[in-house]
PDB file of C-alpha atoms in Angstrom:
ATOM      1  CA  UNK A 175     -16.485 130.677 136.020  1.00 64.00           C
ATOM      2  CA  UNK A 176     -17.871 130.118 132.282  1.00 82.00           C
ATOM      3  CA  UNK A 177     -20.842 130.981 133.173  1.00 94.00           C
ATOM      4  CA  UNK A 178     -24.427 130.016 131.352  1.00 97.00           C
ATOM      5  CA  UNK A 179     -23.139 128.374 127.928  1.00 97.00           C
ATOM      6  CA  UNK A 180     -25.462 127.574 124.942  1.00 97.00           C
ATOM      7  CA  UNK A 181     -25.024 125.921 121.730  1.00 96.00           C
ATOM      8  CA  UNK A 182     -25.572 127.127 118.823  1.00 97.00           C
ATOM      9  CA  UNK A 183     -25.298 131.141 118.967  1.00 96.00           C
ATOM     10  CA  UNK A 184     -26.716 130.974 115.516  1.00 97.00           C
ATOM     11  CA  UNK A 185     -29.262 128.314 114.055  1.00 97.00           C
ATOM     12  CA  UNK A 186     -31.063 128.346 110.448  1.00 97.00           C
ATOM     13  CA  UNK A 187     -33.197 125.853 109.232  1.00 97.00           C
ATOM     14  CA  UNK A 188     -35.967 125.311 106.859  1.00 97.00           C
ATOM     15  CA  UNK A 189     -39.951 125.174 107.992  1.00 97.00           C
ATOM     16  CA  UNK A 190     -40.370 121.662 109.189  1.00 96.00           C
ATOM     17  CA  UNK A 191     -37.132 120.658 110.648  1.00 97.00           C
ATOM     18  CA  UNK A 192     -36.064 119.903 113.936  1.00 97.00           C
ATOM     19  CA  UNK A 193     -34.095 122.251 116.175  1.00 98.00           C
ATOM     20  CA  UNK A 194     -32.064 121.649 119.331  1.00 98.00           C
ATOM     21  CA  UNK A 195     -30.651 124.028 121.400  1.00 98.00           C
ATOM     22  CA  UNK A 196     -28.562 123.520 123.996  1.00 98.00           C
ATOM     23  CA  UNK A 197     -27.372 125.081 127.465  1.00 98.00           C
ATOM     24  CA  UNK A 198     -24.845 124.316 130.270  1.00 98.00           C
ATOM     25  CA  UNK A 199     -26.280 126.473 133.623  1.00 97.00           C
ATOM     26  CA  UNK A 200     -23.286 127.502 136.076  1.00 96.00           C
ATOM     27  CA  UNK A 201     -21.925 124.595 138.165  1.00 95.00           C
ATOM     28  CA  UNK A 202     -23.905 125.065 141.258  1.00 92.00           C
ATOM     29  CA  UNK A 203     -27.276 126.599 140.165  1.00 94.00           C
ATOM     30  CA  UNK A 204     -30.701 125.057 140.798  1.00 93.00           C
ATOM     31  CA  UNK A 205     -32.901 126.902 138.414  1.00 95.00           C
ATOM     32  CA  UNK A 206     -32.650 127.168 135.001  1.00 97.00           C
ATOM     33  CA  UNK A 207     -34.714 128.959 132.662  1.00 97.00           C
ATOM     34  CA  UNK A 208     -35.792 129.218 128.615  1.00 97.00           C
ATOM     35  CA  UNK A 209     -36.790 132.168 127.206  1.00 97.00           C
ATOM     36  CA  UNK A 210     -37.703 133.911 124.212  1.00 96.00           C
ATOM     37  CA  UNK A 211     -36.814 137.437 122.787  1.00 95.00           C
ATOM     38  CA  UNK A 212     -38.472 139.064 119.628  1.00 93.00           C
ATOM     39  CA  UNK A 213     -39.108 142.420 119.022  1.00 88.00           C
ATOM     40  CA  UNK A 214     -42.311 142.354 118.787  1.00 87.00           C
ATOM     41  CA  UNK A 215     -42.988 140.118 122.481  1.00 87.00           C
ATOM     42  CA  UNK A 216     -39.561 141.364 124.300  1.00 89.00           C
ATOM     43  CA  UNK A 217     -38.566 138.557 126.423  1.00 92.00           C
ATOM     44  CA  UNK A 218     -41.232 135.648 127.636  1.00 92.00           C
ATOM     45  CA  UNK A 219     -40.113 132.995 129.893  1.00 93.00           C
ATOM     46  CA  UNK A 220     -40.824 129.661 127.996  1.00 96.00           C
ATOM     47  CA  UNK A 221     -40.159 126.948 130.716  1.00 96.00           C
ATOM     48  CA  UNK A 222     -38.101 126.789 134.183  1.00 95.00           C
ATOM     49  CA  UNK A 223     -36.784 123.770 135.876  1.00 96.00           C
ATOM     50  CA  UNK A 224     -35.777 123.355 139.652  1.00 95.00           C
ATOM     51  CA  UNK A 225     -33.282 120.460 140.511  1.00 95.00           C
ATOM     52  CA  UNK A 226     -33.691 119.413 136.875  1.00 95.00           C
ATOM     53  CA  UNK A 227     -37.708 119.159 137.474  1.00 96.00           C
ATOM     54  CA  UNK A 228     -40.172 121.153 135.211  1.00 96.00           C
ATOM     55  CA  UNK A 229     -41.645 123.405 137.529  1.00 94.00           C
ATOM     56  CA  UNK A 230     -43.832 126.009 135.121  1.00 92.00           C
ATOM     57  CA  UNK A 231     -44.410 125.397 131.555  1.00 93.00           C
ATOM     58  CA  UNK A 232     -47.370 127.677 130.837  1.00 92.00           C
ATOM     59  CA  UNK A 233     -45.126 129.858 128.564  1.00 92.00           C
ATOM     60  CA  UNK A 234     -44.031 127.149 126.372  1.00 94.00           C
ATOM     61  CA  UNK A 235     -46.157 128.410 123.045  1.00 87.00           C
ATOM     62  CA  UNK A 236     -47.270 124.779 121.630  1.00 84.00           C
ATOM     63  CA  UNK A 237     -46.632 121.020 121.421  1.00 90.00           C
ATOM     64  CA  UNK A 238     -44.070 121.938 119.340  1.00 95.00           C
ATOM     65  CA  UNK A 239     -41.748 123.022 121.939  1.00 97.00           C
ATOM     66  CA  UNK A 240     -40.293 120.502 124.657  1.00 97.00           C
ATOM     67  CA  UNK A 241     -37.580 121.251 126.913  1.00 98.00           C
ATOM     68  CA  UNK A 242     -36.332 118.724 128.948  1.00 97.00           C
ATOM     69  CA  UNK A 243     -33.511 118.373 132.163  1.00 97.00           C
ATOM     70  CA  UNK A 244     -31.543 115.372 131.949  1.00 97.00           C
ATOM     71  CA  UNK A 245     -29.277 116.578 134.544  1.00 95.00           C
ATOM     72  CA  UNK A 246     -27.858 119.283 136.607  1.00 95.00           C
ATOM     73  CA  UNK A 247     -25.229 120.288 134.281  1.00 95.00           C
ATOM     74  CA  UNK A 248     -27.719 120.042 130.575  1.00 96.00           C
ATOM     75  CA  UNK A 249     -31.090 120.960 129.334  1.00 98.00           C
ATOM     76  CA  UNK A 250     -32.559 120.956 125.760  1.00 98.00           C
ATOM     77  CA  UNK A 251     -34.860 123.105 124.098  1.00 98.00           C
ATOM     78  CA  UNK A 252     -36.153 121.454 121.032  1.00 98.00           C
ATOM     79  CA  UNK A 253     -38.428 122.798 118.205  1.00 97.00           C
ATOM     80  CA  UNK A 254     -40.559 119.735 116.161  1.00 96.00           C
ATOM     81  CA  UNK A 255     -42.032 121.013 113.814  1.00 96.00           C
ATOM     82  CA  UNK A 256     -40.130 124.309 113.300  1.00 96.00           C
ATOM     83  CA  UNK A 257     -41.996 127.616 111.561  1.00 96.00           C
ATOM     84  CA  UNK A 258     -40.449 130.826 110.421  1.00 96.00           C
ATOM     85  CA  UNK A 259     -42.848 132.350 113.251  1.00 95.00           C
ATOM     86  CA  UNK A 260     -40.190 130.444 115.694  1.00 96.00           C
ATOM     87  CA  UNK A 261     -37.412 132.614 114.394  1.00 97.00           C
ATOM     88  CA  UNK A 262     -36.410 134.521 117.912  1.00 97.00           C
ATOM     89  CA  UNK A 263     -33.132 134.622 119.707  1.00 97.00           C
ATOM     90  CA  UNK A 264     -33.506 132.155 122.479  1.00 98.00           C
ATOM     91  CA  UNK A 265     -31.963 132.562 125.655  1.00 98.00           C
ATOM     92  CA  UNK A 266     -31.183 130.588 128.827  1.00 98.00           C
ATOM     93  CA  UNK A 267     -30.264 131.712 132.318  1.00 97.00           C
ATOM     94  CA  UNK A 268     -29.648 130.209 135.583  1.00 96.00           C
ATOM     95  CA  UNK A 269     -30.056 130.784 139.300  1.00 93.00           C
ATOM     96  CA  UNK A 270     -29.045 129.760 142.911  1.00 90.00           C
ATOM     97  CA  UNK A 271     -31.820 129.425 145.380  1.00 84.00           C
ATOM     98  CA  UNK A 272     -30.032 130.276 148.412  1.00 71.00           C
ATOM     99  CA  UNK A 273     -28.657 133.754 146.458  1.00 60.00           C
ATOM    100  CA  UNK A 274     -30.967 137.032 145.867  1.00 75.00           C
ATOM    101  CA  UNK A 275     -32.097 134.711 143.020  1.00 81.00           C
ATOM    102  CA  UNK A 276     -30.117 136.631 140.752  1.00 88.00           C
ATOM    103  CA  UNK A 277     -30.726 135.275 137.069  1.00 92.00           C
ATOM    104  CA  UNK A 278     -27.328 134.809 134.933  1.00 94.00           C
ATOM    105  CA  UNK A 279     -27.805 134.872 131.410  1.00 96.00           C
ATOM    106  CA  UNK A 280     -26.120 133.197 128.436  1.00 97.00           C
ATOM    107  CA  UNK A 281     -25.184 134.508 125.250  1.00 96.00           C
ATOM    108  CA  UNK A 282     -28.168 133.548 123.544  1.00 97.00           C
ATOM    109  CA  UNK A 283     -29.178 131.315 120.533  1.00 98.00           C
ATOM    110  CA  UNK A 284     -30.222 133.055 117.394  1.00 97.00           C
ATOM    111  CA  UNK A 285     -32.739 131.267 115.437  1.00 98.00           C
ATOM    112  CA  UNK A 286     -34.011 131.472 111.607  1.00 97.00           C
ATOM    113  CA  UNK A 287     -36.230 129.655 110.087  1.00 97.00           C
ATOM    114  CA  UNK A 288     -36.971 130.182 106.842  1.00 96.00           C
TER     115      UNK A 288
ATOM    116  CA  UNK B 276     -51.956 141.163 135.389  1.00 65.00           C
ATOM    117  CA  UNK B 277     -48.738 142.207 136.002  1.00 67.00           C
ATOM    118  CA  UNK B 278     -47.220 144.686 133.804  1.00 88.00           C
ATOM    119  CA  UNK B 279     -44.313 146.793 133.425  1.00 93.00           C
ATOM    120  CA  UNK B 280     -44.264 149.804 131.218  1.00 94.00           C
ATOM    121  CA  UNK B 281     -40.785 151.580 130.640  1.00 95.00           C
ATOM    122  CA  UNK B 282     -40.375 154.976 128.819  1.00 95.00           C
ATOM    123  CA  UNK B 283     -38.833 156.246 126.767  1.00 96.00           C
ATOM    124  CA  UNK B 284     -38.961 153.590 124.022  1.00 95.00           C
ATOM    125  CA  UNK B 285     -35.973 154.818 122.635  1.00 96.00           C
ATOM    126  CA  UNK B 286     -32.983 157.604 123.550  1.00 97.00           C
ATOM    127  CA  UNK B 287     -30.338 159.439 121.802  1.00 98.00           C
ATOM    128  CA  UNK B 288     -27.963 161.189 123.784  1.00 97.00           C
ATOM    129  CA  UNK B 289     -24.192 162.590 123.679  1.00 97.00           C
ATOM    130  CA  UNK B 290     -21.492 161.172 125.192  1.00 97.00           C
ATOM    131  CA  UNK B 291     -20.943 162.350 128.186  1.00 97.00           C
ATOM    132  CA  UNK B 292     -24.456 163.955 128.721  1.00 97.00           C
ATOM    133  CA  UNK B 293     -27.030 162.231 131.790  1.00 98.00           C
ATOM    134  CA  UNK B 294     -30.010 160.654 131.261  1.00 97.00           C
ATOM    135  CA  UNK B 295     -32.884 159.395 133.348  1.00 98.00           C
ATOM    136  CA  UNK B 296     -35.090 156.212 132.710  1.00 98.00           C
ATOM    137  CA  UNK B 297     -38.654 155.288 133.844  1.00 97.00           C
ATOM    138  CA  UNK B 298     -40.507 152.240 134.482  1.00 97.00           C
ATOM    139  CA  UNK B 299     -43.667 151.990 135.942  1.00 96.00           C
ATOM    140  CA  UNK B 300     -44.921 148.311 137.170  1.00 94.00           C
ATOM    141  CA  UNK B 301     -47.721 146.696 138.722  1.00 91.00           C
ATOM    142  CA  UNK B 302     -46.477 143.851 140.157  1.00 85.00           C
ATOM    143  CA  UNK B 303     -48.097 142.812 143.557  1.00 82.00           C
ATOM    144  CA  UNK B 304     -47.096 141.435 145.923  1.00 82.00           C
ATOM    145  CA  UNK B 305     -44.011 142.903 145.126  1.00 84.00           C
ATOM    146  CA  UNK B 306     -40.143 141.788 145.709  1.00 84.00           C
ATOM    147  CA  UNK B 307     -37.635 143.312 144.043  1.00 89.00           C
ATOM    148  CA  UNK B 308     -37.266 145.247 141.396  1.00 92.00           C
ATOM    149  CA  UNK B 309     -33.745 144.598 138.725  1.00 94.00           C
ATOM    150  CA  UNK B 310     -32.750 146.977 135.918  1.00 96.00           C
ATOM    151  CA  UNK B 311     -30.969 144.526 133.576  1.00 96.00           C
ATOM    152  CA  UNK B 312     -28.540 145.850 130.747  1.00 97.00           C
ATOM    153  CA  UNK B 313     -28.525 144.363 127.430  1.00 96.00           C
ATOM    154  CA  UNK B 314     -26.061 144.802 124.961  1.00 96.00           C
ATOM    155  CA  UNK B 315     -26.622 144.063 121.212  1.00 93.00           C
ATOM    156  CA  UNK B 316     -26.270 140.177 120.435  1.00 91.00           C
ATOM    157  CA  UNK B 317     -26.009 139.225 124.510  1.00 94.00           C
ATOM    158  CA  UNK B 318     -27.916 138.292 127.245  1.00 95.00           C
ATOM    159  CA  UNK B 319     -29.094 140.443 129.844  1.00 95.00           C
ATOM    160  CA  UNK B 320     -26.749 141.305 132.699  1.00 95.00           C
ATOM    161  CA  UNK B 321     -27.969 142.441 136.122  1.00 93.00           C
ATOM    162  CA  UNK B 322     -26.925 146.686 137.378  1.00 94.00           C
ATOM    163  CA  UNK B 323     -28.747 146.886 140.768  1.00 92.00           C
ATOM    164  CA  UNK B 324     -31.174 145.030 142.601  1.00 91.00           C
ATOM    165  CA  UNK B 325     -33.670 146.736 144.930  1.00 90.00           C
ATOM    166  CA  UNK B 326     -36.151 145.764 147.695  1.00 88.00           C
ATOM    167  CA  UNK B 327     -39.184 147.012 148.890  1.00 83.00           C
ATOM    168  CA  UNK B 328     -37.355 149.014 151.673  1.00 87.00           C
ATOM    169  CA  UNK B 329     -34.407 150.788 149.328  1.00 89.00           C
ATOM    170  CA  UNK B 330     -35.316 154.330 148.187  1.00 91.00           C
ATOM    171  CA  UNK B 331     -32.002 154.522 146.000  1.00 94.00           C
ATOM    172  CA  UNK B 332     -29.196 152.126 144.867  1.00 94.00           C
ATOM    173  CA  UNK B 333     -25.721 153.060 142.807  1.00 93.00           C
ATOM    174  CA  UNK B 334     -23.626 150.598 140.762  1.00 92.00           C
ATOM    175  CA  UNK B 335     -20.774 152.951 139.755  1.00 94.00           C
ATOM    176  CA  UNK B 336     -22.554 156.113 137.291  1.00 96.00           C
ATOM    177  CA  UNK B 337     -25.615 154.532 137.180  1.00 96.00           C
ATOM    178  CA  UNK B 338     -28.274 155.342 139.876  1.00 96.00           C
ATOM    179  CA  UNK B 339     -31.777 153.172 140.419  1.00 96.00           C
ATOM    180  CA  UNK B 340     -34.441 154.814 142.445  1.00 96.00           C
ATOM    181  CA  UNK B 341     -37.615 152.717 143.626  1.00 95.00           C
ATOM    182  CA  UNK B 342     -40.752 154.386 145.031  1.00 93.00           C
ATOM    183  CA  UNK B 343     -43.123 151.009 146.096  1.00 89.00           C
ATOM    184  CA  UNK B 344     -45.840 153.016 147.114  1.00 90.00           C
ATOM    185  CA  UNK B 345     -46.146 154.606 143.521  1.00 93.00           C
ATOM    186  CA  UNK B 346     -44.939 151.450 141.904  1.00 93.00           C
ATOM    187  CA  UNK B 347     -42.332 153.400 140.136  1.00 95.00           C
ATOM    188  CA  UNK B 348     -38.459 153.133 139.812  1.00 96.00           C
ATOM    189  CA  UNK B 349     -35.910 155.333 137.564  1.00 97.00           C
ATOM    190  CA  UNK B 350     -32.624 154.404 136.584  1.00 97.00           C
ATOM    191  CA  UNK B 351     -30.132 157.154 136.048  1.00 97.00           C
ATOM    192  CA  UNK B 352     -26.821 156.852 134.035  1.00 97.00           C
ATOM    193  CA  UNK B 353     -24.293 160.054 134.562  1.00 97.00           C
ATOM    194  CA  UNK B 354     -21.328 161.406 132.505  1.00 97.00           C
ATOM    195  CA  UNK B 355     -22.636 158.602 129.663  1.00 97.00           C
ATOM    196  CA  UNK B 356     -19.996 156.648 127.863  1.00 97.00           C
ATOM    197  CA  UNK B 357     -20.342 155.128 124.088  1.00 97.00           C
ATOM    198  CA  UNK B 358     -20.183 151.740 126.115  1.00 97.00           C
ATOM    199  CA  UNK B 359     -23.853 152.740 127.259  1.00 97.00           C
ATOM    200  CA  UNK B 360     -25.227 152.095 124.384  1.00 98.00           C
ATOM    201  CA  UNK B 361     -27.996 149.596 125.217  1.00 97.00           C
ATOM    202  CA  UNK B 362     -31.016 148.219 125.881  1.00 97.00           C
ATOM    203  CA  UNK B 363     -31.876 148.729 130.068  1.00 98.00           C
ATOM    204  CA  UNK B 364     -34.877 146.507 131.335  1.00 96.00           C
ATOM    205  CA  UNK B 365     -37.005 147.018 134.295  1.00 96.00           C
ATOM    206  CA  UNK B 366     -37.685 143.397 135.394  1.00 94.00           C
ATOM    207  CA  UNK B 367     -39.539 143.646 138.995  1.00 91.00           C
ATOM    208  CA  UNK B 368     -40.019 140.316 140.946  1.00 88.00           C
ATOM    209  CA  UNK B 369     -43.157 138.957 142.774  1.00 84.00           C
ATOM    210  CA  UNK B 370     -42.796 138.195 146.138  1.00 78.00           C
ATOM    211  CA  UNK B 371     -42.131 134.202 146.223  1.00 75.00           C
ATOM    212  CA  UNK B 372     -42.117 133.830 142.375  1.00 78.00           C
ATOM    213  CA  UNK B 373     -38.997 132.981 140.447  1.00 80.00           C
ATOM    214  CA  UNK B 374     -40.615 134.304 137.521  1.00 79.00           C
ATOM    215  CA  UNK B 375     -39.755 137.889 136.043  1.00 84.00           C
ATOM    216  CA  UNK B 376     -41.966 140.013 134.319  1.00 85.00           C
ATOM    217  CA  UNK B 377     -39.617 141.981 131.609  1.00 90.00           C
ATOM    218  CA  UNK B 378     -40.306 145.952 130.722  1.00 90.00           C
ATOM    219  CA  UNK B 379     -40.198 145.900 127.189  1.00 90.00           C
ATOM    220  CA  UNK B 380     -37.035 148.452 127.709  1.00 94.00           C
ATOM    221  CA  UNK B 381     -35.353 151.520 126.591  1.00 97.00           C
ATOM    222  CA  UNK B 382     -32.925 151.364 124.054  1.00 96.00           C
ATOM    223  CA  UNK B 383     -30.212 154.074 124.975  1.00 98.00           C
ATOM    224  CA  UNK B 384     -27.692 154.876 121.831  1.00 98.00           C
ATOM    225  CA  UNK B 385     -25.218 157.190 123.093  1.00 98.00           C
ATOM    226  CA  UNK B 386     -23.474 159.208 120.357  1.00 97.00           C
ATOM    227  CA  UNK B 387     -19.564 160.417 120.470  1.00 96.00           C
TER     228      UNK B 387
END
């Protein structure tokens, strides 16, 4: 198993751009999750989805930040506008339902804005 | 609000010394309780997992406790290895929630 995969690891871009990141959940999982990690905050759960549906989007910071769940196997994270506040590693994990609702993690996306 | 407080912030130890960990939460109705291990530049990883009813768990040299009345759990690591050297986070659950309230963790470095 691959498990949770995300593209980019590493992102920099200028204030103002758009940003995309990317994430392939484990083949089989029915929750996925966004979250954030700085040092400051630790890690805050952004956005989750259930069977590709957004479920809870209260962490999601601003209208800058959409996340969206085409299908089972794909979910963006996108950043429009971004600001060097946005600079964070972001991660994204996924989950079976029928398990102990174990969260698996992927390596993580490290974004700089500058 | 739920809140999880984890001490110490940080830890230096030698290899092959023990150490203990503390977390402190305030989650309600409570779950389960996970200490995650995070290595530098990768994603959290799951050690143990413990319900309400579990007084102590071991995953190899490392040892989670869980008191639910006092809302407290420890995790302990024995005979530490250079490999230990991470950041552990308390993450307990609330009952019928998939989200997880993260413990701002201990970062362990564990020196040769």
């Amino acid at each position: 198993d691959a498990g949770v995969i995300q593209s980019p690891r590493h992102e920099v871009t200028e204030m103002g751009q758009e940003v995309t990141l990317r994430c392939k959940p484990i083949s089989g999982h029915d929750y996925l999750f966004w979250y954030r990690q700085t040092m400051m905050r630790g890690l805050e759960l952004l956005i989750y989805f259930n069977n590709n549906v957004p479920i809870d989007d209260s962490g999601m910071p601003e209208d800058r930040f959409s996340a969206k769940m085409p299908n089972a196997s794909f979910s963006t994270l996108k950043i429009q506008p971004s600001e060097p506040r946005d600079s964070a590693v972001y991660f994204c994990a996924s989950s079976y339902s029928g398990s102990n609702r174990e969260q698996f993690f992927g390596p993580g996306t490290r974004l700089t804005v500058l | 609000k739920n809140q999880v407080e984890q001490s110490p912030q940080s830890l230096i130890i030698l290899e092959g010394k023990n150490c203990t960990l503390q977390c402190n939460y305030t989650v309600s109705p409570f779950s389960n309780l996970r200490w995650y291990k995070q290595d530098t530049g990768r994603g959290p990883v799951s050690l143990t997992i413990m319900t309400f009813s579990e007084n102590t768990k071991s995953n190899g040299r490392y040892t989670a406790t869980l008191d639910a009345d006092t809302k407290q759990s420890s995790l302990h690591i024995t005979a530490s290895q250079l490999s230990d050297s991470a950041s552990y986070i308390c993450v307990p659950r609330e009952d019928s929630s998939y989200k997880l309230i993260f413990g701002s963790g201990t970062r362990l470095l564990v020196r040769p």
